[in-house]
CSV table of C-alpha atoms in Angstrom, one decimal:
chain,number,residue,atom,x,y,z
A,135,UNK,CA,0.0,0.0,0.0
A,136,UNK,CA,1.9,3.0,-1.0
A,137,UNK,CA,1.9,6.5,1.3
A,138,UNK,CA,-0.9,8.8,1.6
A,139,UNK,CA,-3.2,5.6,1.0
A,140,UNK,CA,-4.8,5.6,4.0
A,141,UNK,CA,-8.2,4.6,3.1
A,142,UNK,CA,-9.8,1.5,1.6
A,143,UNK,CA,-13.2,1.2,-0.1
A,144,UNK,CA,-13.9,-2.6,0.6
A,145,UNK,CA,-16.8,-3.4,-2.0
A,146,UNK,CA,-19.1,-6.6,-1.0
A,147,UNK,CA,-20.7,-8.4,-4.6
A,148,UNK,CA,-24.4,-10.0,-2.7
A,149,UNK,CA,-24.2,-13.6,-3.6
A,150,UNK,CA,-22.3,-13.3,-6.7
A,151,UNK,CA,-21.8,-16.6,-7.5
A,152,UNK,CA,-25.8,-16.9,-7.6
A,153,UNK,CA,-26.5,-13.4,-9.3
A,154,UNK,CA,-24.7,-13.3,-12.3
A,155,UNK,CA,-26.3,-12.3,-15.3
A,156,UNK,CA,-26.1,-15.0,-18.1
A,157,UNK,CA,-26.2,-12.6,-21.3
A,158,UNK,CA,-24.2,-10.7,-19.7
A,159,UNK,CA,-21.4,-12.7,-18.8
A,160,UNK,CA,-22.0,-14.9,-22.4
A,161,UNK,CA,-21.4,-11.7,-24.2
A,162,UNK,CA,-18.1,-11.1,-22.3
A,163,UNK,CA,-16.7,-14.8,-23.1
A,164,UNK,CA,-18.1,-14.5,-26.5
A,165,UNK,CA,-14.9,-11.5,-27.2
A,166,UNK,CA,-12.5,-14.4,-26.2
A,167,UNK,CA,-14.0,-17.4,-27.6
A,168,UNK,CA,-14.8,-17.8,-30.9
A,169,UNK,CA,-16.0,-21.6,-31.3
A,170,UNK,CA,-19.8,-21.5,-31.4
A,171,UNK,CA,-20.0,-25.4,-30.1
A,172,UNK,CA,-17.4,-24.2,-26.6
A,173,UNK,CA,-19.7,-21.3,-26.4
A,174,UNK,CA,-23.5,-23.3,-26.6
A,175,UNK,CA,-21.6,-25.8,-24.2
A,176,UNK,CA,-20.7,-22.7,-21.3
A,177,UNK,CA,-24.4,-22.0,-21.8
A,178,UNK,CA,-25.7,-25.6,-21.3
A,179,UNK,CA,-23.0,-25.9,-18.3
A,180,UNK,CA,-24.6,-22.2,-17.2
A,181,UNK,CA,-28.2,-23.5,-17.5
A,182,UNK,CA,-27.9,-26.5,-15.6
A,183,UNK,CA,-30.6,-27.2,-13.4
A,184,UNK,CA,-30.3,-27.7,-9.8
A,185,UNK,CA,-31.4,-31.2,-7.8
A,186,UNK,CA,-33.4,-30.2,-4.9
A,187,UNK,CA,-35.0,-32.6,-2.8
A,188,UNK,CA,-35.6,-34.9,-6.4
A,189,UNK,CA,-36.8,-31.9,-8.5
A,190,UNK,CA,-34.7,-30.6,-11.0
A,191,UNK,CA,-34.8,-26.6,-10.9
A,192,UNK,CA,-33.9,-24.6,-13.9
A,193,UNK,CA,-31.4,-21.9,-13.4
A,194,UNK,CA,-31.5,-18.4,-15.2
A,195,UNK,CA,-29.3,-16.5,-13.6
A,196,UNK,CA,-25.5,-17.7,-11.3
A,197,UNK,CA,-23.4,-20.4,-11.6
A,198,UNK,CA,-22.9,-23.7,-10.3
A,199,UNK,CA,-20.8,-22.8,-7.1
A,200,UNK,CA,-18.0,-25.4,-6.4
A,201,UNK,CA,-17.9,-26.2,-10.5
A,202,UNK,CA,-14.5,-26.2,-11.8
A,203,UNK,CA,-15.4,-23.6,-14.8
A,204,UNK,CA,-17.4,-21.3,-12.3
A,205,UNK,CA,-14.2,-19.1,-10.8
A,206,UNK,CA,-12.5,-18.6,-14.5
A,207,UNK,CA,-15.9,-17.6,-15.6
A,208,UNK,CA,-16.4,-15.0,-12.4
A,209,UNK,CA,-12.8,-13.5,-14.1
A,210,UNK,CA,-13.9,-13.1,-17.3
A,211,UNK,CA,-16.9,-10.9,-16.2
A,212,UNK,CA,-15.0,-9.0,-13.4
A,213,UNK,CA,-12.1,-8.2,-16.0
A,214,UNK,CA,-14.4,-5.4,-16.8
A,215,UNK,CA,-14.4,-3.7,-13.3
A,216,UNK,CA,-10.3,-4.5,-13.6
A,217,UNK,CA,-10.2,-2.2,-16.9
A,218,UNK,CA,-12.5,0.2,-15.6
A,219,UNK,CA,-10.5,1.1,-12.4
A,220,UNK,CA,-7.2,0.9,-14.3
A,221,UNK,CA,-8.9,3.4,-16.5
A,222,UNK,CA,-9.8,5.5,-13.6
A,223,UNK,CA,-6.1,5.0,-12.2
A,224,UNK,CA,-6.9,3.7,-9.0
A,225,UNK,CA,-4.5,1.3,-6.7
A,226,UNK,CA,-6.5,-2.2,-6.1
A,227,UNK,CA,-6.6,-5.1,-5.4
A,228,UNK,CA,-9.3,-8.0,-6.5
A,229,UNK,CA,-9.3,-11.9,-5.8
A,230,UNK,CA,-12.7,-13.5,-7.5
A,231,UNK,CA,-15.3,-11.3,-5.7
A,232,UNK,CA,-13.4,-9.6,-3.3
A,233,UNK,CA,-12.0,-6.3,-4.4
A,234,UNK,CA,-10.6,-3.5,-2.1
A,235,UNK,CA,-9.6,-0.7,-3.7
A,236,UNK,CA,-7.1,2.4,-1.7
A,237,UNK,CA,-7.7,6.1,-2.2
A,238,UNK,CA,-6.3,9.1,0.1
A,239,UNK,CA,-9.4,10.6,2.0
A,240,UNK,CA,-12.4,9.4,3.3
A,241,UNK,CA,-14.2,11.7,1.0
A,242,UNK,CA,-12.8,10.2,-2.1
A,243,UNK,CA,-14.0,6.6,-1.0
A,244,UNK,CA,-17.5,7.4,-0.7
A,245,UNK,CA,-17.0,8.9,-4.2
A,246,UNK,CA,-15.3,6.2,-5.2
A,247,UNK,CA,-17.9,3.5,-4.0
A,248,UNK,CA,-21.0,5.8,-6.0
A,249,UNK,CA,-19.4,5.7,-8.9
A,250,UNK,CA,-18.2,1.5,-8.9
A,251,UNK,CA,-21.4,0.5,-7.4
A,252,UNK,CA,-23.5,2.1,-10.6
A,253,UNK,CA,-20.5,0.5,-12.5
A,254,UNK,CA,-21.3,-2.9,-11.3
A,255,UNK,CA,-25.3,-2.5,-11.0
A,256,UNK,CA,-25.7,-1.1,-14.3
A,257,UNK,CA,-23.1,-2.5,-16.7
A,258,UNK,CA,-22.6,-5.8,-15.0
A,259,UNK,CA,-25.9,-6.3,-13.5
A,260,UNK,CA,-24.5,-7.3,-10.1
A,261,UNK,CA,-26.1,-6.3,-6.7
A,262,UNK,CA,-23.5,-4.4,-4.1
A,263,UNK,CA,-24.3,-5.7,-0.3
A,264,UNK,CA,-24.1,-1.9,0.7
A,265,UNK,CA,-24.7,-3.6,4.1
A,266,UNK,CA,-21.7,-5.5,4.1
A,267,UNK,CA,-19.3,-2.9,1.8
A,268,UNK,CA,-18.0,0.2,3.4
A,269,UNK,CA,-15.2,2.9,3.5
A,270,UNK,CA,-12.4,2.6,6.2
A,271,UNK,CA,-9.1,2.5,7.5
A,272,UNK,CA,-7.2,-0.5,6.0
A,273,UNK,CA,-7.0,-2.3,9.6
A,274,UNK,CA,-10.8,-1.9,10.5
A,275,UNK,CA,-11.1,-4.1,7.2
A,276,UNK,CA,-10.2,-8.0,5.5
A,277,UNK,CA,-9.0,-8.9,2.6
A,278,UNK,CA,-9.3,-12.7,1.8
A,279,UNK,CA,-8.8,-13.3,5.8
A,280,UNK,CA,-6.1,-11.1,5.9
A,281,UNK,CA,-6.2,-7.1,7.3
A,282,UNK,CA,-3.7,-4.4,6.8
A,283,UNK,CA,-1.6,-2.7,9.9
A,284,UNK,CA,-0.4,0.4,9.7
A,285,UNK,CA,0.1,3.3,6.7
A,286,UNK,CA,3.6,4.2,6.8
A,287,UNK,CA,5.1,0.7,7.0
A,288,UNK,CA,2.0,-1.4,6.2
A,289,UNK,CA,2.1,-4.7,7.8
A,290,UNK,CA,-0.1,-8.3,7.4
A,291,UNK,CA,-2.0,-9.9,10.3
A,292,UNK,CA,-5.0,-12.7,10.3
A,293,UNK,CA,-7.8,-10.8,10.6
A,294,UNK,CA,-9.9,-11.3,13.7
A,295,UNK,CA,-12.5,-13.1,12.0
A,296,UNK,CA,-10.0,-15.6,10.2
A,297,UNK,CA,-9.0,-16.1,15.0
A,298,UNK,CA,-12.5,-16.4,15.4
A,299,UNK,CA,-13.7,-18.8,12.4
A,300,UNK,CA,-10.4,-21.0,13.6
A,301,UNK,CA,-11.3,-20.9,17.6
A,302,UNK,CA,-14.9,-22.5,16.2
A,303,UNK,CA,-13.0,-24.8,14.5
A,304,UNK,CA,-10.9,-25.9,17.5
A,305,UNK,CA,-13.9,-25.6,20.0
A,306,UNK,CA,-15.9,-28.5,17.7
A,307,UNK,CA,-12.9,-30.9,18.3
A,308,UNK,CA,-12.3,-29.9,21.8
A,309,UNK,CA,-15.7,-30.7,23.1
A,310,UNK,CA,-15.3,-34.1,21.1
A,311,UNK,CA,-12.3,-35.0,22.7
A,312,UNK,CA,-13.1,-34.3,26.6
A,313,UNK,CA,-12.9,-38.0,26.9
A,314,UNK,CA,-9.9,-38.8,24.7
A,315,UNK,CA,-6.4,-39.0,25.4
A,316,UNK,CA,-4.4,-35.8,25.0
A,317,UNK,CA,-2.2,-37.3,22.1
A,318,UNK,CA,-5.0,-38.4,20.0
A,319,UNK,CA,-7.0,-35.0,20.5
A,320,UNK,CA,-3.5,-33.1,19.9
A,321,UNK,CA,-3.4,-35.5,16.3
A,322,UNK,CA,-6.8,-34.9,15.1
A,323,UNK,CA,-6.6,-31.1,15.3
A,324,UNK,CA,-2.8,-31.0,13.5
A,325,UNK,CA,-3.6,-31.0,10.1
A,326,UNK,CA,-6.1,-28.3,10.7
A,327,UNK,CA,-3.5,-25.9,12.8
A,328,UNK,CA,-0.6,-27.0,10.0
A,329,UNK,CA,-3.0,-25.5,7.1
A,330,UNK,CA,-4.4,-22.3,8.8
A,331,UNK,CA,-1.0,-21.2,9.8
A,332,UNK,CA,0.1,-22.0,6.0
A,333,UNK,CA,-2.5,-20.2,4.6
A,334,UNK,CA,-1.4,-17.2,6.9
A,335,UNK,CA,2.2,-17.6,6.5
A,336,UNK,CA,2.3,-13.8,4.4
A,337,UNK,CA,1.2,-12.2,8.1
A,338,UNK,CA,3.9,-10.0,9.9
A,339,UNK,CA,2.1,-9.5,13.3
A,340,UNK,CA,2.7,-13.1,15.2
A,341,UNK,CA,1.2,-11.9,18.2
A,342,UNK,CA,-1.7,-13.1,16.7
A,343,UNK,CA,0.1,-16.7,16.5
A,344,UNK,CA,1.3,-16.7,20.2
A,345,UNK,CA,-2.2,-15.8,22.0
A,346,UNK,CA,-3.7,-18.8,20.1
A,347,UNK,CA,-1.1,-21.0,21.5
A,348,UNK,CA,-1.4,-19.9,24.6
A,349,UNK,CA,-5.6,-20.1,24.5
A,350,UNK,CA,-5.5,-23.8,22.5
A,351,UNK,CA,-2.9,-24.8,25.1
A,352,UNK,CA,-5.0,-23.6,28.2
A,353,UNK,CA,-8.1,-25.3,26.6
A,354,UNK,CA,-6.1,-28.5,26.3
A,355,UNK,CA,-5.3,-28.2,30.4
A,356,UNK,CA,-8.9,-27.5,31.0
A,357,UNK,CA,-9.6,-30.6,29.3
A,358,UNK,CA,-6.7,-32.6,32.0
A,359,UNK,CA,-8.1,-30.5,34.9
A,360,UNK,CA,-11.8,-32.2,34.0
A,361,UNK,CA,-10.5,-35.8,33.1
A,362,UNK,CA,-8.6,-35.9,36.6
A,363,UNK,CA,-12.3,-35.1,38.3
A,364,UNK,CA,-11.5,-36.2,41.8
A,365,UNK,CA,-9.4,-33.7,44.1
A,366,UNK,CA,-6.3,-36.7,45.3
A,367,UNK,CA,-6.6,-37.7,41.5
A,368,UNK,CA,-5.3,-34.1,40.7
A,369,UNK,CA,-3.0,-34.2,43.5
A,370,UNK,CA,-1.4,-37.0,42.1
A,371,UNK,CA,-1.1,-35.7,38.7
A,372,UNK,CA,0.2,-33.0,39.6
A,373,UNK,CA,2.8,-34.1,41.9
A,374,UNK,CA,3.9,-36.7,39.3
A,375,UNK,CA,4.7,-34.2,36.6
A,376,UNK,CA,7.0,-32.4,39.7
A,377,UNK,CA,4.8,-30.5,42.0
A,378,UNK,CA,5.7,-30.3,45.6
A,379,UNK,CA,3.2,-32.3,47.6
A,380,UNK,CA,1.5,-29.7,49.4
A,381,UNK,CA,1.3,-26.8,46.3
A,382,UNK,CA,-0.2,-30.4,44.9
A,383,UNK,CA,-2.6,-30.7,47.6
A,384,UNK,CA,-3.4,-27.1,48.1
A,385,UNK,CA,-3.9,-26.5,44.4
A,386,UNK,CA,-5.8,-30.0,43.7
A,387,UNK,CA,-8.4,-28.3,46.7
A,388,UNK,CA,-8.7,-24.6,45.6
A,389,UNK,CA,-12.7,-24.9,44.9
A,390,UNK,CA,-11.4,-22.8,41.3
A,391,UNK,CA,-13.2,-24.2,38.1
A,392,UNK,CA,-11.6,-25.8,35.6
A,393,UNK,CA,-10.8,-22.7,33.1
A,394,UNK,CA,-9.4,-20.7,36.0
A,395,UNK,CA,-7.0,-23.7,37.5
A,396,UNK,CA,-6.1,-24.4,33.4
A,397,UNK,CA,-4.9,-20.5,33.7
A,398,UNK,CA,-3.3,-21.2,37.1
A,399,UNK,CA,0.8,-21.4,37.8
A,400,UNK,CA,0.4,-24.9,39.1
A,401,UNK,CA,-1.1,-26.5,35.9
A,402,UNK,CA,1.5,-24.4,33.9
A,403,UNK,CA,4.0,-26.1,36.0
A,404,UNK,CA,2.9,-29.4,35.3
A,405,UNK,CA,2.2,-29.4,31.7
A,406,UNK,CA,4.7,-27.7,30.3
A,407,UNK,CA,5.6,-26.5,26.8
A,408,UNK,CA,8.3,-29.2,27.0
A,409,UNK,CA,5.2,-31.6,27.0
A,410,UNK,CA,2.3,-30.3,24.7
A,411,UNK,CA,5.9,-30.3,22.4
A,412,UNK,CA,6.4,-34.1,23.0
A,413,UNK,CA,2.7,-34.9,22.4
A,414,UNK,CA,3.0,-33.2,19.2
A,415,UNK,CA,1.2,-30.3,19.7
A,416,UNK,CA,1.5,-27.7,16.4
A,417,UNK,CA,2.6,-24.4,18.0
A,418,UNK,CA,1.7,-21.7,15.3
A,419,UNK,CA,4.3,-19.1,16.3
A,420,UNK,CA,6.8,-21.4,15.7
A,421,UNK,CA,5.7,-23.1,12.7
A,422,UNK,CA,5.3,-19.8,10.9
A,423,UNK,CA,8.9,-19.0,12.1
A,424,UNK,CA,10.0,-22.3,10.4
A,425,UNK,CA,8.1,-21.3,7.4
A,426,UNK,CA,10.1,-18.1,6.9
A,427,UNK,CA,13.2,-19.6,8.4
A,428,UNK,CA,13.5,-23.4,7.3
A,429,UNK,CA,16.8,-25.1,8.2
């Protein structure tokens, strides 16, 4: 984002992959493609009914979301907005639906997001979500999970949606595996930490990175503190990963609940990094440091 871009007009498409216009987007793939049998065939593909409960329903207007054809085709029609605003000169940026594009004021934003919402309503027959589409500072905004820090020296950070969708995520498996073994709950929710912290490899800010650790690791003492149940059962948990017998026995008898003793210095004591580390336990911070580091 270069200097004096301090403002981004984030523009929301309603349900685009249900919305778009057939002629119109046929009239755009008909500049590119000449073969009238490739062309009849991207209608027939476009016109494909949809199954619902047994009933075939025609379609008149979208396209089949998930069909390998159906992102190339969204390009073809939003190559139009990408001329316009290179016409225009602006500074952008556009993945499938999402577009964010940067001017210098708030003022020229709103102006901005007129002007491209008549664009896209009138010439491309899409509808903008002016719910959902807005004009604001880079940070108070995503772009494909992502947000912007900062103006001068701009930096990337998961957006706190992205946290929040992940923590739902984690929360699913967590419940599911009150009654499992640590290592086996710690294996099934690997894969899923390894390919969010891929995904967000581009980010800068990895404070981000070590508050999840710290939360998914407290959530996976909570779950020990539960399992152990009886008051001498935590006792002796605790005093065999190196307690002193009566922090053991004071601690295992505190009356706390199970998210406040997972928070506690005794449990922090006991299961250590050392051992989330031996069980296997993905820790974000330091897997995106091996991604930008690898040895």
């Amino acid at each position: 984002m270069e200097a004096g871009y301090g403002w981004v007009v984030d523009i929301d498409l309603e349900k685009f992959f249900d919305r778009v216009n057939h002629d119109v987007l046929m009239a755009r793939v008909a500049r590119r493609v000449r073969d009238k049998r490739l062309l009849k065939l991207i209608r027939a593909y476009l016109n494909a009914g949809i199954l619902e409960e047994g009933v075939v329903q025609e379609r008149y207007e979208g396209t089949p979301q998930g069909g390998p054809l159906s992102p190339l085709l969204s390009n073809i029609l939003l190559d139009d907005l990408d001329k316009e605003l290179e016409r225009r000169g602006h500074r952008f940026c556009r993945y499938a639906d999402d577009c964010n594009i940067y001017v210098k004021s708030e003022a020229a934003g709103q102006r901005v997001m007129e002007s491209i919402t008549g664009f896209l309503e009138k010439r491309l027959r899409l509808k903008v979500n002016r719910d959902k589409s807005a004009v604001a500072r880079p940070g108070k905004r995503k772009f494909l999970g992502y947000t912007i820090m900062g103006q001068k020296n701009p930096r990337l950070k998961a957006s706190s949606e992205a946290v929040r969708r992940l923590k739902g995520r984690l929360k699913k498996h967590l419940r599911r595996g009150r009654g499992q073994a640590p290592a086996k709950l710690i294996a099934e929710i690997s894969p899923l930490l390894r390919g969010w912290i891929h995904y967000f490899k581009l980010a800068s800010v990895r404070s981000t990175f070590e508050d999840l650790d710290q939360w998914l690791r407290r959530k996976i003492r909570c779950i020990l503190w539960r399992q152990w149940k009886q008051p001498q059962t935590r006792a002796r948990k605790l005093m065999e990963r190196g307690i002193e017998k009566e922090r053991a026995r004071l601690s295992a008898m505190n009356g706390r609940g199970a998210w406040w003793n997972a928070g506690a210095s005794h449990m922090n004591a006991a299961i250590t990094l050392a051992w989330f580390s031996q069980q296997g336990l993905v820790s974000l911070r330091e897997e995106h440091r091996r991604l930008h580091h690898p040895t």
